Amino acid sequence: MVQKLWKLQGGLKLPGFKTLSNSAGIKALPIPPQLIIPLKQHIGEPAKPIVSVGERVYKGQVIAESNGYISAPVHAPSSGVIAAIDAYPIAHASHIKETSIVIHTDGKDDWHPSVQAVPKPLSLSAEDIRQRIRDAGVVGLGGAVFPSAVKLKPTREIETLIINGVECEPYITCDDVLMRCHADAVIRGILLLGKIIKPHKIVVAIEDNKPEAFQSVINAISKFKEAGITAVATIDVTQVPTKFPAGGEKQLIKVLTGKEVPSGSLPYELGVVCLNVGTTAAIHDALYHGQPLVSRIVTVTGEGVSRPGNYRVLLGTPIDTVLDYADVANRTEAEVIMGGPMMGIALADQAAPIIKAANCLLIKKTEQVRQPVASMPCIRCGQCASVCPMKLLPQQLYWHASSKAFDKLATYHLDDCIDCGCCQVVCPAKIPLVQYFRFAKSELKARERERKKADLSRLRNETRQLRLEKIKREQEERKARRKAARKKTTSRDNETEQAMQSSLKEVSSEGKAVESQMSTKPSPGETSNQQKTMVR
Amino acid sequence: MPLQQSSHVVSAPFIKPQQTISAVMRQVIYAMVPGMAVAFYFFGWGVISNLIIACASALAWESLALFLRKRPIKNYLADGSAVVTAILLGLALPPMAPWWLLLVGTFFAIVVAKQLYGGLGYNALNPAMAGYAVLLISFPREMSAWVAPVTLPMADIGFIQTLHWVFLHQLPGAITFDALTSATPLDYMRTEIGRGVSFNEVRLSATVGVIAGKGIEWINLAILLGGIWLWYKKLITWHIPAMVLTSIAVLSGAFYLYAPERFADPVFHCFSGATMLCAFFIATDPVTASTTPMGKIIYGLGVGCLIYIIRTWGGYPDAVAFAVLLMNFTAPLLDQYTVPRIYGAGQRKG
């Protein structure tokens, strides 16, 4: 069966630099003496710690539990003693700290007794598999770290399950080697996913610059076929043209199905679920071995690395430990980029730990990264628009972002920008477009928040004014009536009192109605906004 | 002022930009080399003197304006945009144009139309065409004094003699400048057809070559080749050139079919005057043209239609400058109303 492919709009053909790191297999890193495990390693609510300092933990033990629907638990990556729960630097472009759990490892690497392989994972119910995936803390390992279990509970019939092995960013090879070395784990993971969401077809997409990985997956499938597992017949392995960002979820869905995910909605609304190969393998580990997500494959690469390659690294391992092991030359002038050269983050602090999102550590020289940009004025050549995979007009966005015309930015769909950076790479004026857009996006978000807050307080103030006016009016009326009543005979006193009471009731009930309106009104907007940010 | 990345917090992408503005401009200049060479072949040293004086004065005006505006002169001179403007103006003006004409033209192009509006990237009007239009209105006599392509090689006016004429208004021996000049093919066609001569007779006259104006047809062909190279290098898109040429061809074709004796044929229009220069190098100036695909199509159509209308019924023989300037005004509006459909827009769910 040959998969029909659609054209990826825009995008760039970039030199891959994949051979630097893709031939040496996967090496395990030794257990470091100290692990720093941030509570927020996924999109959504940070996990809630359930251990205390001094407590002994085992490998795979839950140390922080999931905190809400869109959240994921965090497990101890190795056995040891909890040394601290405090704010530690995280992998970020500026020096930011987040609450993390520190474990002093004992080197024994003892698994928690609850970590047990499931005898026959495929015989479990869909709901059971999903729950186990959730409990194992599996999140999207392609870099988006969206909790996978949430993706696997679609509310409609799924036509296509896409397994993303595209890995379109230059330098990164962790998915490549995973498919080369553990294709059977990926296939078993796919079968589990098929069991949960029952798609009509399953496509494994691999960029055509990874023929070895492609062949490895094909071989694994035929091995399964020979073993009599017929379920693999629905899996279609497809090579997609090498072009950045073909591996972006929205782009890959377009290339494979011809469908476009509408702005602000999720792929499942089109009947598509898309998961990374690394995530699929993690799902396999969670069920076949019962092991939660405690480590991941990290590509360490770059021209200054003596031992570039892919390492299986325990989550929480300090990045400088990884760099020591990979033997990075000239560390003082080395800059570490977490992720690829197109969308990665230049780390402010190399002591920050490896997290679930860390697919690659790209080492560059400082002068290559931290170089002041001498940009020229925009000449509106439109190169940026021709490479934009979302078909936006970066030249117009730039114009409005630099003049802070935020309402215009919304009409030019700034929120659909995926930060891929293609526009900046082709810009002859060397304008840091992505930086402008990120700034404008955060500004837009802040303004939206401000606006909501202002709306709320305005509403509150208006109702307060109304209430005060009413009370004042009532008081005056009462006064007038009392005056009138005093002049009248006492026999009519009862009536006045009744009138007073009923008017009082009216006031209080109206006040309540307004208050309840205030508390319910902003919530729908807020939730839709949250969903949007989670998609990213 | 452009936003600078700080040295402390930097953001992706960490890949060097693939192009620079000066590289783009350099390639545009390379693409004009064939056109310049053929123009030199037919019109002699007058073309070279035009280009040299235009470039020198454009750079001088640019430096002066940047100095007054307190901008880094070296950075902005290196971008090459002033040279491109100068070459366009130098090619558009009659060869052997007097020095002061070029000086005034580049002043309006660089200082008034470009730098006063904020310099590179901020000008609303195409600088070269703004300069050309000012000259055309202010100095009609000098602007219509085109040397005939055939006379010069015969008269054998060398570089030094050319400079003598350009700077000192002197020609060697008994040659008068009037003897060297003739009406341009487009001008000739207009006046003759206006007198009631049929286009077929015009075509047989000495000013017309194989398909269009003598000499000029080959310049247009060379510029077309350069333009196609520019498109191949992805420095321009097909929209504007294709639409300019299509609209000229369709309009002139329709009128030619309607009354072949009164209207010139499409090939004549496409290869006369500055048609090709306009389609590939002038109308495609990114700063002043529309930038969206649909906007470019409308923009190109507008330029082409205006060229034909002004050439046929207007008061000036060639119409490129006015057509481009008029459409420059519409570019911001076109951009606003031709925003392309983005990914995922208008998609039915499910």
CSV table of N, CA and C in Angstrom, one decimal, chain A residues 96-190:
chain,number,residue,atom,x,y,z
A,96,ILE,N,15.9,30.8,35.3
A,96,ILE,CA,14.6,30.6,36.0
A,96,ILE,C,14.7,29.4,36.8
A,97,LYS,N,14.1,29.4,38.0
A,97,LYS,CA,14.1,28.3,38.9
A,97,LYS,C,12.7,27.7,39.0
A,98,GLU,N,12.5,26.4,39.2
A,98,GLU,CA,11.2,25.8,39.4
A,98,GLU,C,11.4,24.8,40.5
A,99,THR,N,10.3,24.5,41.2
A,99,THR,CA,10.3,23.5,42.3
A,99,THR,C,10.8,22.2,41.8
A,100,SER,N,11.7,21.6,42.4
A,100,SER,CA,12.3,20.3,41.9
A,100,SER,C,12.5,19.4,43.2
A,101,ILE,N,12.5,18.1,42.9
A,101,ILE,CA,12.8,17.2,44.0
A,101,ILE,C,14.2,16.7,43.7
A,102,VAL,N,15.1,16.8,44.8
A,102,VAL,CA,16.5,16.3,44.6
A,102,VAL,C,16.6,15.0,45.3
A,103,ILE,N,17.2,14.0,44.5
A,103,ILE,CA,17.5,12.7,45.1
A,103,ILE,C,19.0,12.5,45.1
A,104,HIS,N,19.5,12.1,46.3
A,104,HIS,CA,20.9,11.6,46.4
A,104,HIS,C,20.8,10.1,46.1
A,105,THR,N,21.4,9.7,45.0
A,105,THR,CA,21.2,8.3,44.6
A,105,THR,C,22.1,7.4,45.4
A,106,ASP,N,21.7,6.1,45.6
A,106,ASP,CA,22.5,5.2,46.3
A,106,ASP,C,23.3,4.2,45.4
A,107,GLY,N,23.1,4.4,44.1
A,107,GLY,CA,23.8,3.6,43.1
A,107,GLY,C,23.3,2.2,42.9
A,108,LYS,N,22.3,1.8,43.7
A,108,LYS,CA,21.8,0.4,43.6
A,108,LYS,C,20.8,0.3,42.5
A,109,ASP,N,20.1,1.4,42.2
A,109,ASP,CA,19.1,1.5,41.1
A,109,ASP,C,18.0,0.4,41.3
A,110,ASP,N,17.6,0.3,42.6
A,110,ASP,CA,16.6,-0.7,42.9
A,110,ASP,C,15.2,-0.3,42.4
A,111,TRP,N,14.5,-1.1,41.7
A,111,TRP,CA,13.2,-0.8,41.2
A,111,TRP,C,12.2,-0.9,42.4
A,112,HIS,N,11.2,-0.1,42.3
A,112,HIS,CA,10.1,-0.1,43.3
A,112,HIS,C,9.3,-1.4,43.1
A,113,PRO,N,8.9,-2.1,44.1
A,113,PRO,CA,8.2,-3.4,44.0
A,113,PRO,C,6.9,-3.3,43.1
A,114,SER,N,6.3,-2.1,43.0
A,114,SER,CA,5.1,-2.0,42.2
A,114,SER,C,5.4,-2.1,40.7
A,115,VAL,N,6.7,-1.9,40.3
A,115,VAL,CA,7.1,-2.0,38.9
A,115,VAL,C,7.1,-3.4,38.4
A,116,GLN,N,6.0,-3.8,37.8
A,116,GLN,CA,5.9,-5.2,37.4
A,116,GLN,C,5.5,-5.3,35.9
A,117,ALA,N,6.1,-6.1,35.2
A,117,ALA,CA,5.7,-6.3,33.8
A,117,ALA,C,4.3,-6.9,33.7
A,118,VAL,N,3.5,-6.4,32.7
A,118,VAL,CA,2.2,-6.9,32.5
A,118,VAL,C,2.4,-8.2,31.7
A,119,PRO,N,1.8,-9.3,32.1
A,119,PRO,CA,2.0,-10.5,31.3
A,119,PRO,C,1.5,-10.4,29.8
A,120,LYS,N,0.3,-10.0,29.6
A,120,LYS,CA,-0.2,-9.9,28.3
A,120,LYS,C,-0.9,-8.6,28.1
A,121,PRO,N,-0.1,-7.5,27.8
A,121,PRO,CA,-0.6,-6.2,27.7
A,121,PRO,C,-1.7,-6.0,26.7
A,122,LEU,N,-1.6,-6.8,25.6
A,122,LEU,CA,-2.7,-6.6,24.5
A,122,LEU,C,-4.0,-7.1,24.9
A,123,SER,N,-4.0,-8.0,26.0
A,123,SER,CA,-5.3,-8.5,26.4
A,123,SER,C,-6.0,-7.6,27.4
A,124,LEU,N,-5.3,-6.5,27.8
A,124,LEU,CA,-6.0,-5.5,28.7
A,124,LEU,C,-7.0,-4.7,28.0
A,125,SER,N,-7.9,-4.1,28.8
A,125,SER,CA,-8.9,-3.3,28.1
A,125,SER,C,-8.3,-1.9,27.7
A,126,ALA,N,-8.9,-1.3,26.8
A,126,ALA,CA,-8.4,0.0,26.3
A,126,ALA,C,-8.3,1.0,27.5
A,127,GLU,N,-9.3,1.0,28.3
A,127,GLU,CA,-9.3,2.0,29.4
A,127,GLU,C,-8.1,1.7,30.4
A,128,ASP,N,-7.9,0.4,30.6
A,128,ASP,CA,-6.8,-0.1,31.5
A,128,ASP,C,-5.4,0.4,30.9
A,129,ILE,N,-5.3,0.1,29.6
A,129,ILE,CA,-4.0,0.5,29.0
A,129,ILE,C,-3.8,2.0,29.1
A,130,ARG,N,-4.8,2.8,28.9
A,130,ARG,CA,-4.8,4.2,28.9
A,130,ARG,C,-4.4,4.7,30.3
A,131,GLN,N,-5.0,4.1,31.4
A,131,GLN,CA,-4.7,4.4,32.7
A,131,GLN,C,-3.2,4.1,33.1
A,132,ARG,N,-2.7,3.0,32.5
A,132,ARG,CA,-1.3,2.7,32.8
A,132,ARG,C,-0.4,3.7,32.1
A,133,ILE,N,-0.8,4.1,31.0
A,133,ILE,CA,0.1,5.1,30.3
A,133,ILE,C,0.1,6.4,31.1
A,134,ARG,N,-1.1,6.8,31.6
A,134,ARG,CA,-1.2,8.0,32.4
A,134,ARG,C,-0.3,7.8,33.7
A,135,ASP,N,-0.5,6.7,34.4
A,135,ASP,CA,0.3,6.5,35.6
A,135,ASP,C,1.8,6.4,35.4
A,136,ALA,N,2.2,6.0,34.2
A,136,ALA,CA,3.6,5.9,33.9
A,136,ALA,C,4.2,7.3,33.6
A,137,GLY,N,3.4,8.3,33.5
A,137,GLY,CA,3.9,9.7,33.3
A,137,GLY,C,4.4,9.9,31.9
A,138,VAL,N,3.8,9.2,30.9
A,138,VAL,CA,4.2,9.3,29.5
A,138,VAL,C,3.7,10.6,28.9
A,139,VAL,N,4.6,11.4,28.4
A,139,VAL,CA,4.2,12.6,27.7
A,139,VAL,C,4.9,12.6,26.3
A,140,GLY,N,4.5,13.5,25.5
A,140,GLY,CA,5.1,13.6,24.1
A,140,GLY,C,6.6,13.8,24.1
A,141,LEU,N,7.4,12.9,23.7
A,141,LEU,CA,8.8,13.0,23.8
A,141,LEU,C,9.4,13.7,22.6
A,142,GLY,N,8.6,14.1,21.7
A,142,GLY,CA,9.2,14.8,20.5
A,142,GLY,C,9.6,16.3,20.9
A,143,GLY,N,9.2,16.7,22.1
A,143,GLY,CA,9.6,18.0,22.6
A,143,GLY,C,8.4,18.8,23.1
A,144,ALA,N,7.1,18.4,22.7
A,144,ALA,CA,6.0,19.1,23.1
A,144,ALA,C,5.5,18.7,24.5
A,145,VAL,N,5.9,17.5,25.0
A,145,VAL,CA,5.6,17.0,26.3
A,145,VAL,C,4.1,17.2,26.7
A,146,PHE,N,3.2,16.9,25.8
A,146,PHE,CA,1.8,17.0,26.1
A,146,PHE,C,1.4,15.6,26.7
A,147,PRO,N,0.7,15.5,27.8
A,147,PRO,CA,0.4,14.2,28.4
A,147,PRO,C,-0.3,13.3,27.4
A,148,SER,N,0.3,12.1,27.1
A,148,SER,CA,-0.1,11.3,26.0
A,148,SER,C,-1.5,10.7,26.3
A,149,ALA,N,-1.8,10.4,27.6
A,149,ALA,CA,-3.1,9.8,27.8
A,149,ALA,C,-4.3,10.7,27.4
A,150,VAL,N,-4.0,12.0,27.5
A,150,VAL,CA,-5.1,12.9,27.2
A,150,VAL,C,-5.4,12.8,25.7
A,151,LYS,N,-4.3,12.6,24.9
A,151,LYS,CA,-4.5,12.5,23.4
A,151,LYS,C,-5.2,11.2,23.1
A,152,LEU,N,-5.1,10.2,23.9
A,152,LEU,CA,-5.6,8.9,23.6
A,152,LEU,C,-7.1,8.7,24.0
A,153,LYS,N,-7.7,9.8,24.5
A,153,LYS,CA,-9.1,9.6,24.8
A,153,LYS,C,-9.9,10.5,23.9
A,154,PRO,N,-9.9,10.2,22.6
A,154,PRO,CA,-10.6,11.0,21.6
A,154,PRO,C,-12.1,10.8,21.8
A,155,THR,N,-12.8,11.8,21.5
A,155,THR,CA,-14.3,11.7,21.6
A,155,THR,C,-14.9,11.2,20.3
A,156,ARG,N,-14.2,11.1,19.3
A,156,ARG,CA,-14.8,10.6,18.0
A,156,ARG,C,-13.9,9.5,17.4
A,157,GLU,N,-14.5,8.9,16.3
A,157,GLU,CA,-13.8,7.8,15.7
A,157,GLU,C,-12.5,8.4,15.0
A,158,ILE,N,-11.4,7.6,15.2
A,158,ILE,CA,-10.1,8.0,14.6
A,158,ILE,C,-9.9,7.3,13.3
A,159,GLU,N,-9.6,8.1,12.3
A,159,GLU,CA,-9.3,7.5,11.0
A,159,GLU,C,-7.8,7.1,10.9
A,160,THR,N,-7.0,8.0,11.3
A,160,THR,CA,-5.5,7.8,11.1
A,160,THR,C,-4.8,8.0,12.4
A,161,LEU,N,-3.9,7.0,12.7
A,161,LEU,CA,-3.0,7.2,13.8
A,161,LEU,C,-1.6,7.4,13.1
A,162,ILE,N,-1.0,8.5,13.4
A,162,ILE,CA,0.3,8.9,12.8
A,162,ILE,C,1.3,8.7,13.9
A,163,ILE,N,2.3,7.9,13.5
A,163,ILE,CA,3.5,7.7,14.4
A,163,ILE,C,4.6,8.5,13.8
A,164,ASN,N,5.0,9.6,14.5
A,164,ASN,CA,5.9,10.6,14.0
A,164,ASN,C,7.4,10.2,14.2
A,165,GLY,N,8.0,9.7,13.1
A,165,GLY,CA,9.5,9.5,13.2
A,165,GLY,C,10.2,10.3,12.2
A,166,VAL,N,9.6,11.5,12.0
A,166,VAL,CA,10.2,12.4,10.9
A,166,VAL,C,11.5,13.0,11.4
A,167,GLU,N,11.5,13.5,12.6
A,167,GLU,CA,12.7,14.2,13.2
A,167,GLU,C,13.3,15.1,12.2
A,168,CYS,N,12.6,16.2,11.9
A,168,CYS,CA,13.0,17.1,10.8
A,168,CYS,C,14.1,18.1,11.2
A,169,GLU,N,14.3,18.3,12.5
A,169,GLU,CA,15.3,19.3,12.9
A,169,GLU,C,16.7,18.8,12.6
A,170,PRO,N,17.6,19.6,12.1
A,170,PRO,CA,19.0,19.2,11.9
A,170,PRO,C,19.6,18.7,13.2
A,171,TYR,N,20.6,17.9,13.2
A,171,TYR,CA,21.4,17.4,14.3
A,171,TYR,C,20.8,16.3,15.1
A,172,ILE,N,19.5,16.4,15.4
A,172,ILE,CA,18.8,15.5,16.3
A,172,ILE,C,18.7,14.1,15.7
A,173,THR,N,19.1,13.1,16.4
A,173,THR,CA,19.0,11.7,15.9
A,173,THR,C,18.4,10.7,16.9
A,174,CYS,N,17.8,11.2,18.0
A,174,CYS,CA,17.4,10.2,19.0
A,174,CYS,C,16.3,9.3,18.5
A,175,ASP,N,15.4,9.8,17.7
A,175,ASP,CA,14.3,9.0,17.1
A,175,ASP,C,14.9,8.1,16.1
A,176,ASP,N,15.9,8.6,15.3
A,176,ASP,CA,16.5,7.8,14.3
A,176,ASP,C,17.1,6.5,14.9
A,177,VAL,N,18.0,6.7,16.0
A,177,VAL,CA,18.6,5.5,16.5
A,177,VAL,C,17.6,4.6,17.3
A,178,LEU,N,16.6,5.3,17.8
A,178,LEU,CA,15.6,4.4,18.5
A,178,LEU,C,14.9,3.5,17.5
A,179,MET,N,14.6,4.0,16.3
A,179,MET,CA,14.0,3.1,15.3
A,179,MET,C,15.0,2.1,14.8
A,180,ARG,N,16.3,2.5,14.7
A,180,ARG,CA,17.3,1.5,14.3
A,180,ARG,C,17.4,0.4,15.3
A,181,CYS,N,17.5,0.8,16.6
A,181,CYS,CA,17.9,-0.2,17.6
A,181,CYS,C,16.7,-0.9,18.3
A,182,HIS,N,15.5,-0.2,18.4
A,182,HIS,CA,14.4,-0.8,19.1
A,182,HIS,C,13.1,-0.7,18.3
A,183,ALA,N,13.2,-1.0,17.0
A,183,ALA,CA,12.0,-1.0,16.2
A,183,ALA,C,10.9,-1.8,16.7
A,184,ASP,N,11.2,-3.0,17.3
A,184,ASP,CA,10.2,-3.9,17.8
A,184,ASP,C,9.4,-3.2,18.9
A,185,ALA,N,10.1,-2.5,19.8
A,185,ALA,CA,9.4,-1.8,20.9
A,185,ALA,C,8.4,-0.8,20.3
A,186,VAL,N,8.9,-0.1,19.3
A,186,VAL,CA,8.0,0.9,18.6
A,186,VAL,C,6.8,0.2,18.1
A,187,ILE,N,7.0,-0.9,17.4
A,187,ILE,CA,5.8,-1.7,16.8
A,187,ILE,C,4.9,-2.1,17.9
A,188,ARG,N,5.4,-2.7,19.0
A,188,ARG,CA,4.6,-3.2,20.0
A,188,ARG,C,3.8,-2.0,20.6
A,189,GLY,N,4.5,-0.9,20.8
A,189,GLY,CA,3.8,0.3,21.3
A,189,GLY,C,2.6,0.7,20.3
A,190,ILE,N,2.9,0.6,19.0
A,190,ILE,CA,1.9,1.0,18.1
A,190,ILE,C,0.7,0.1,18.2
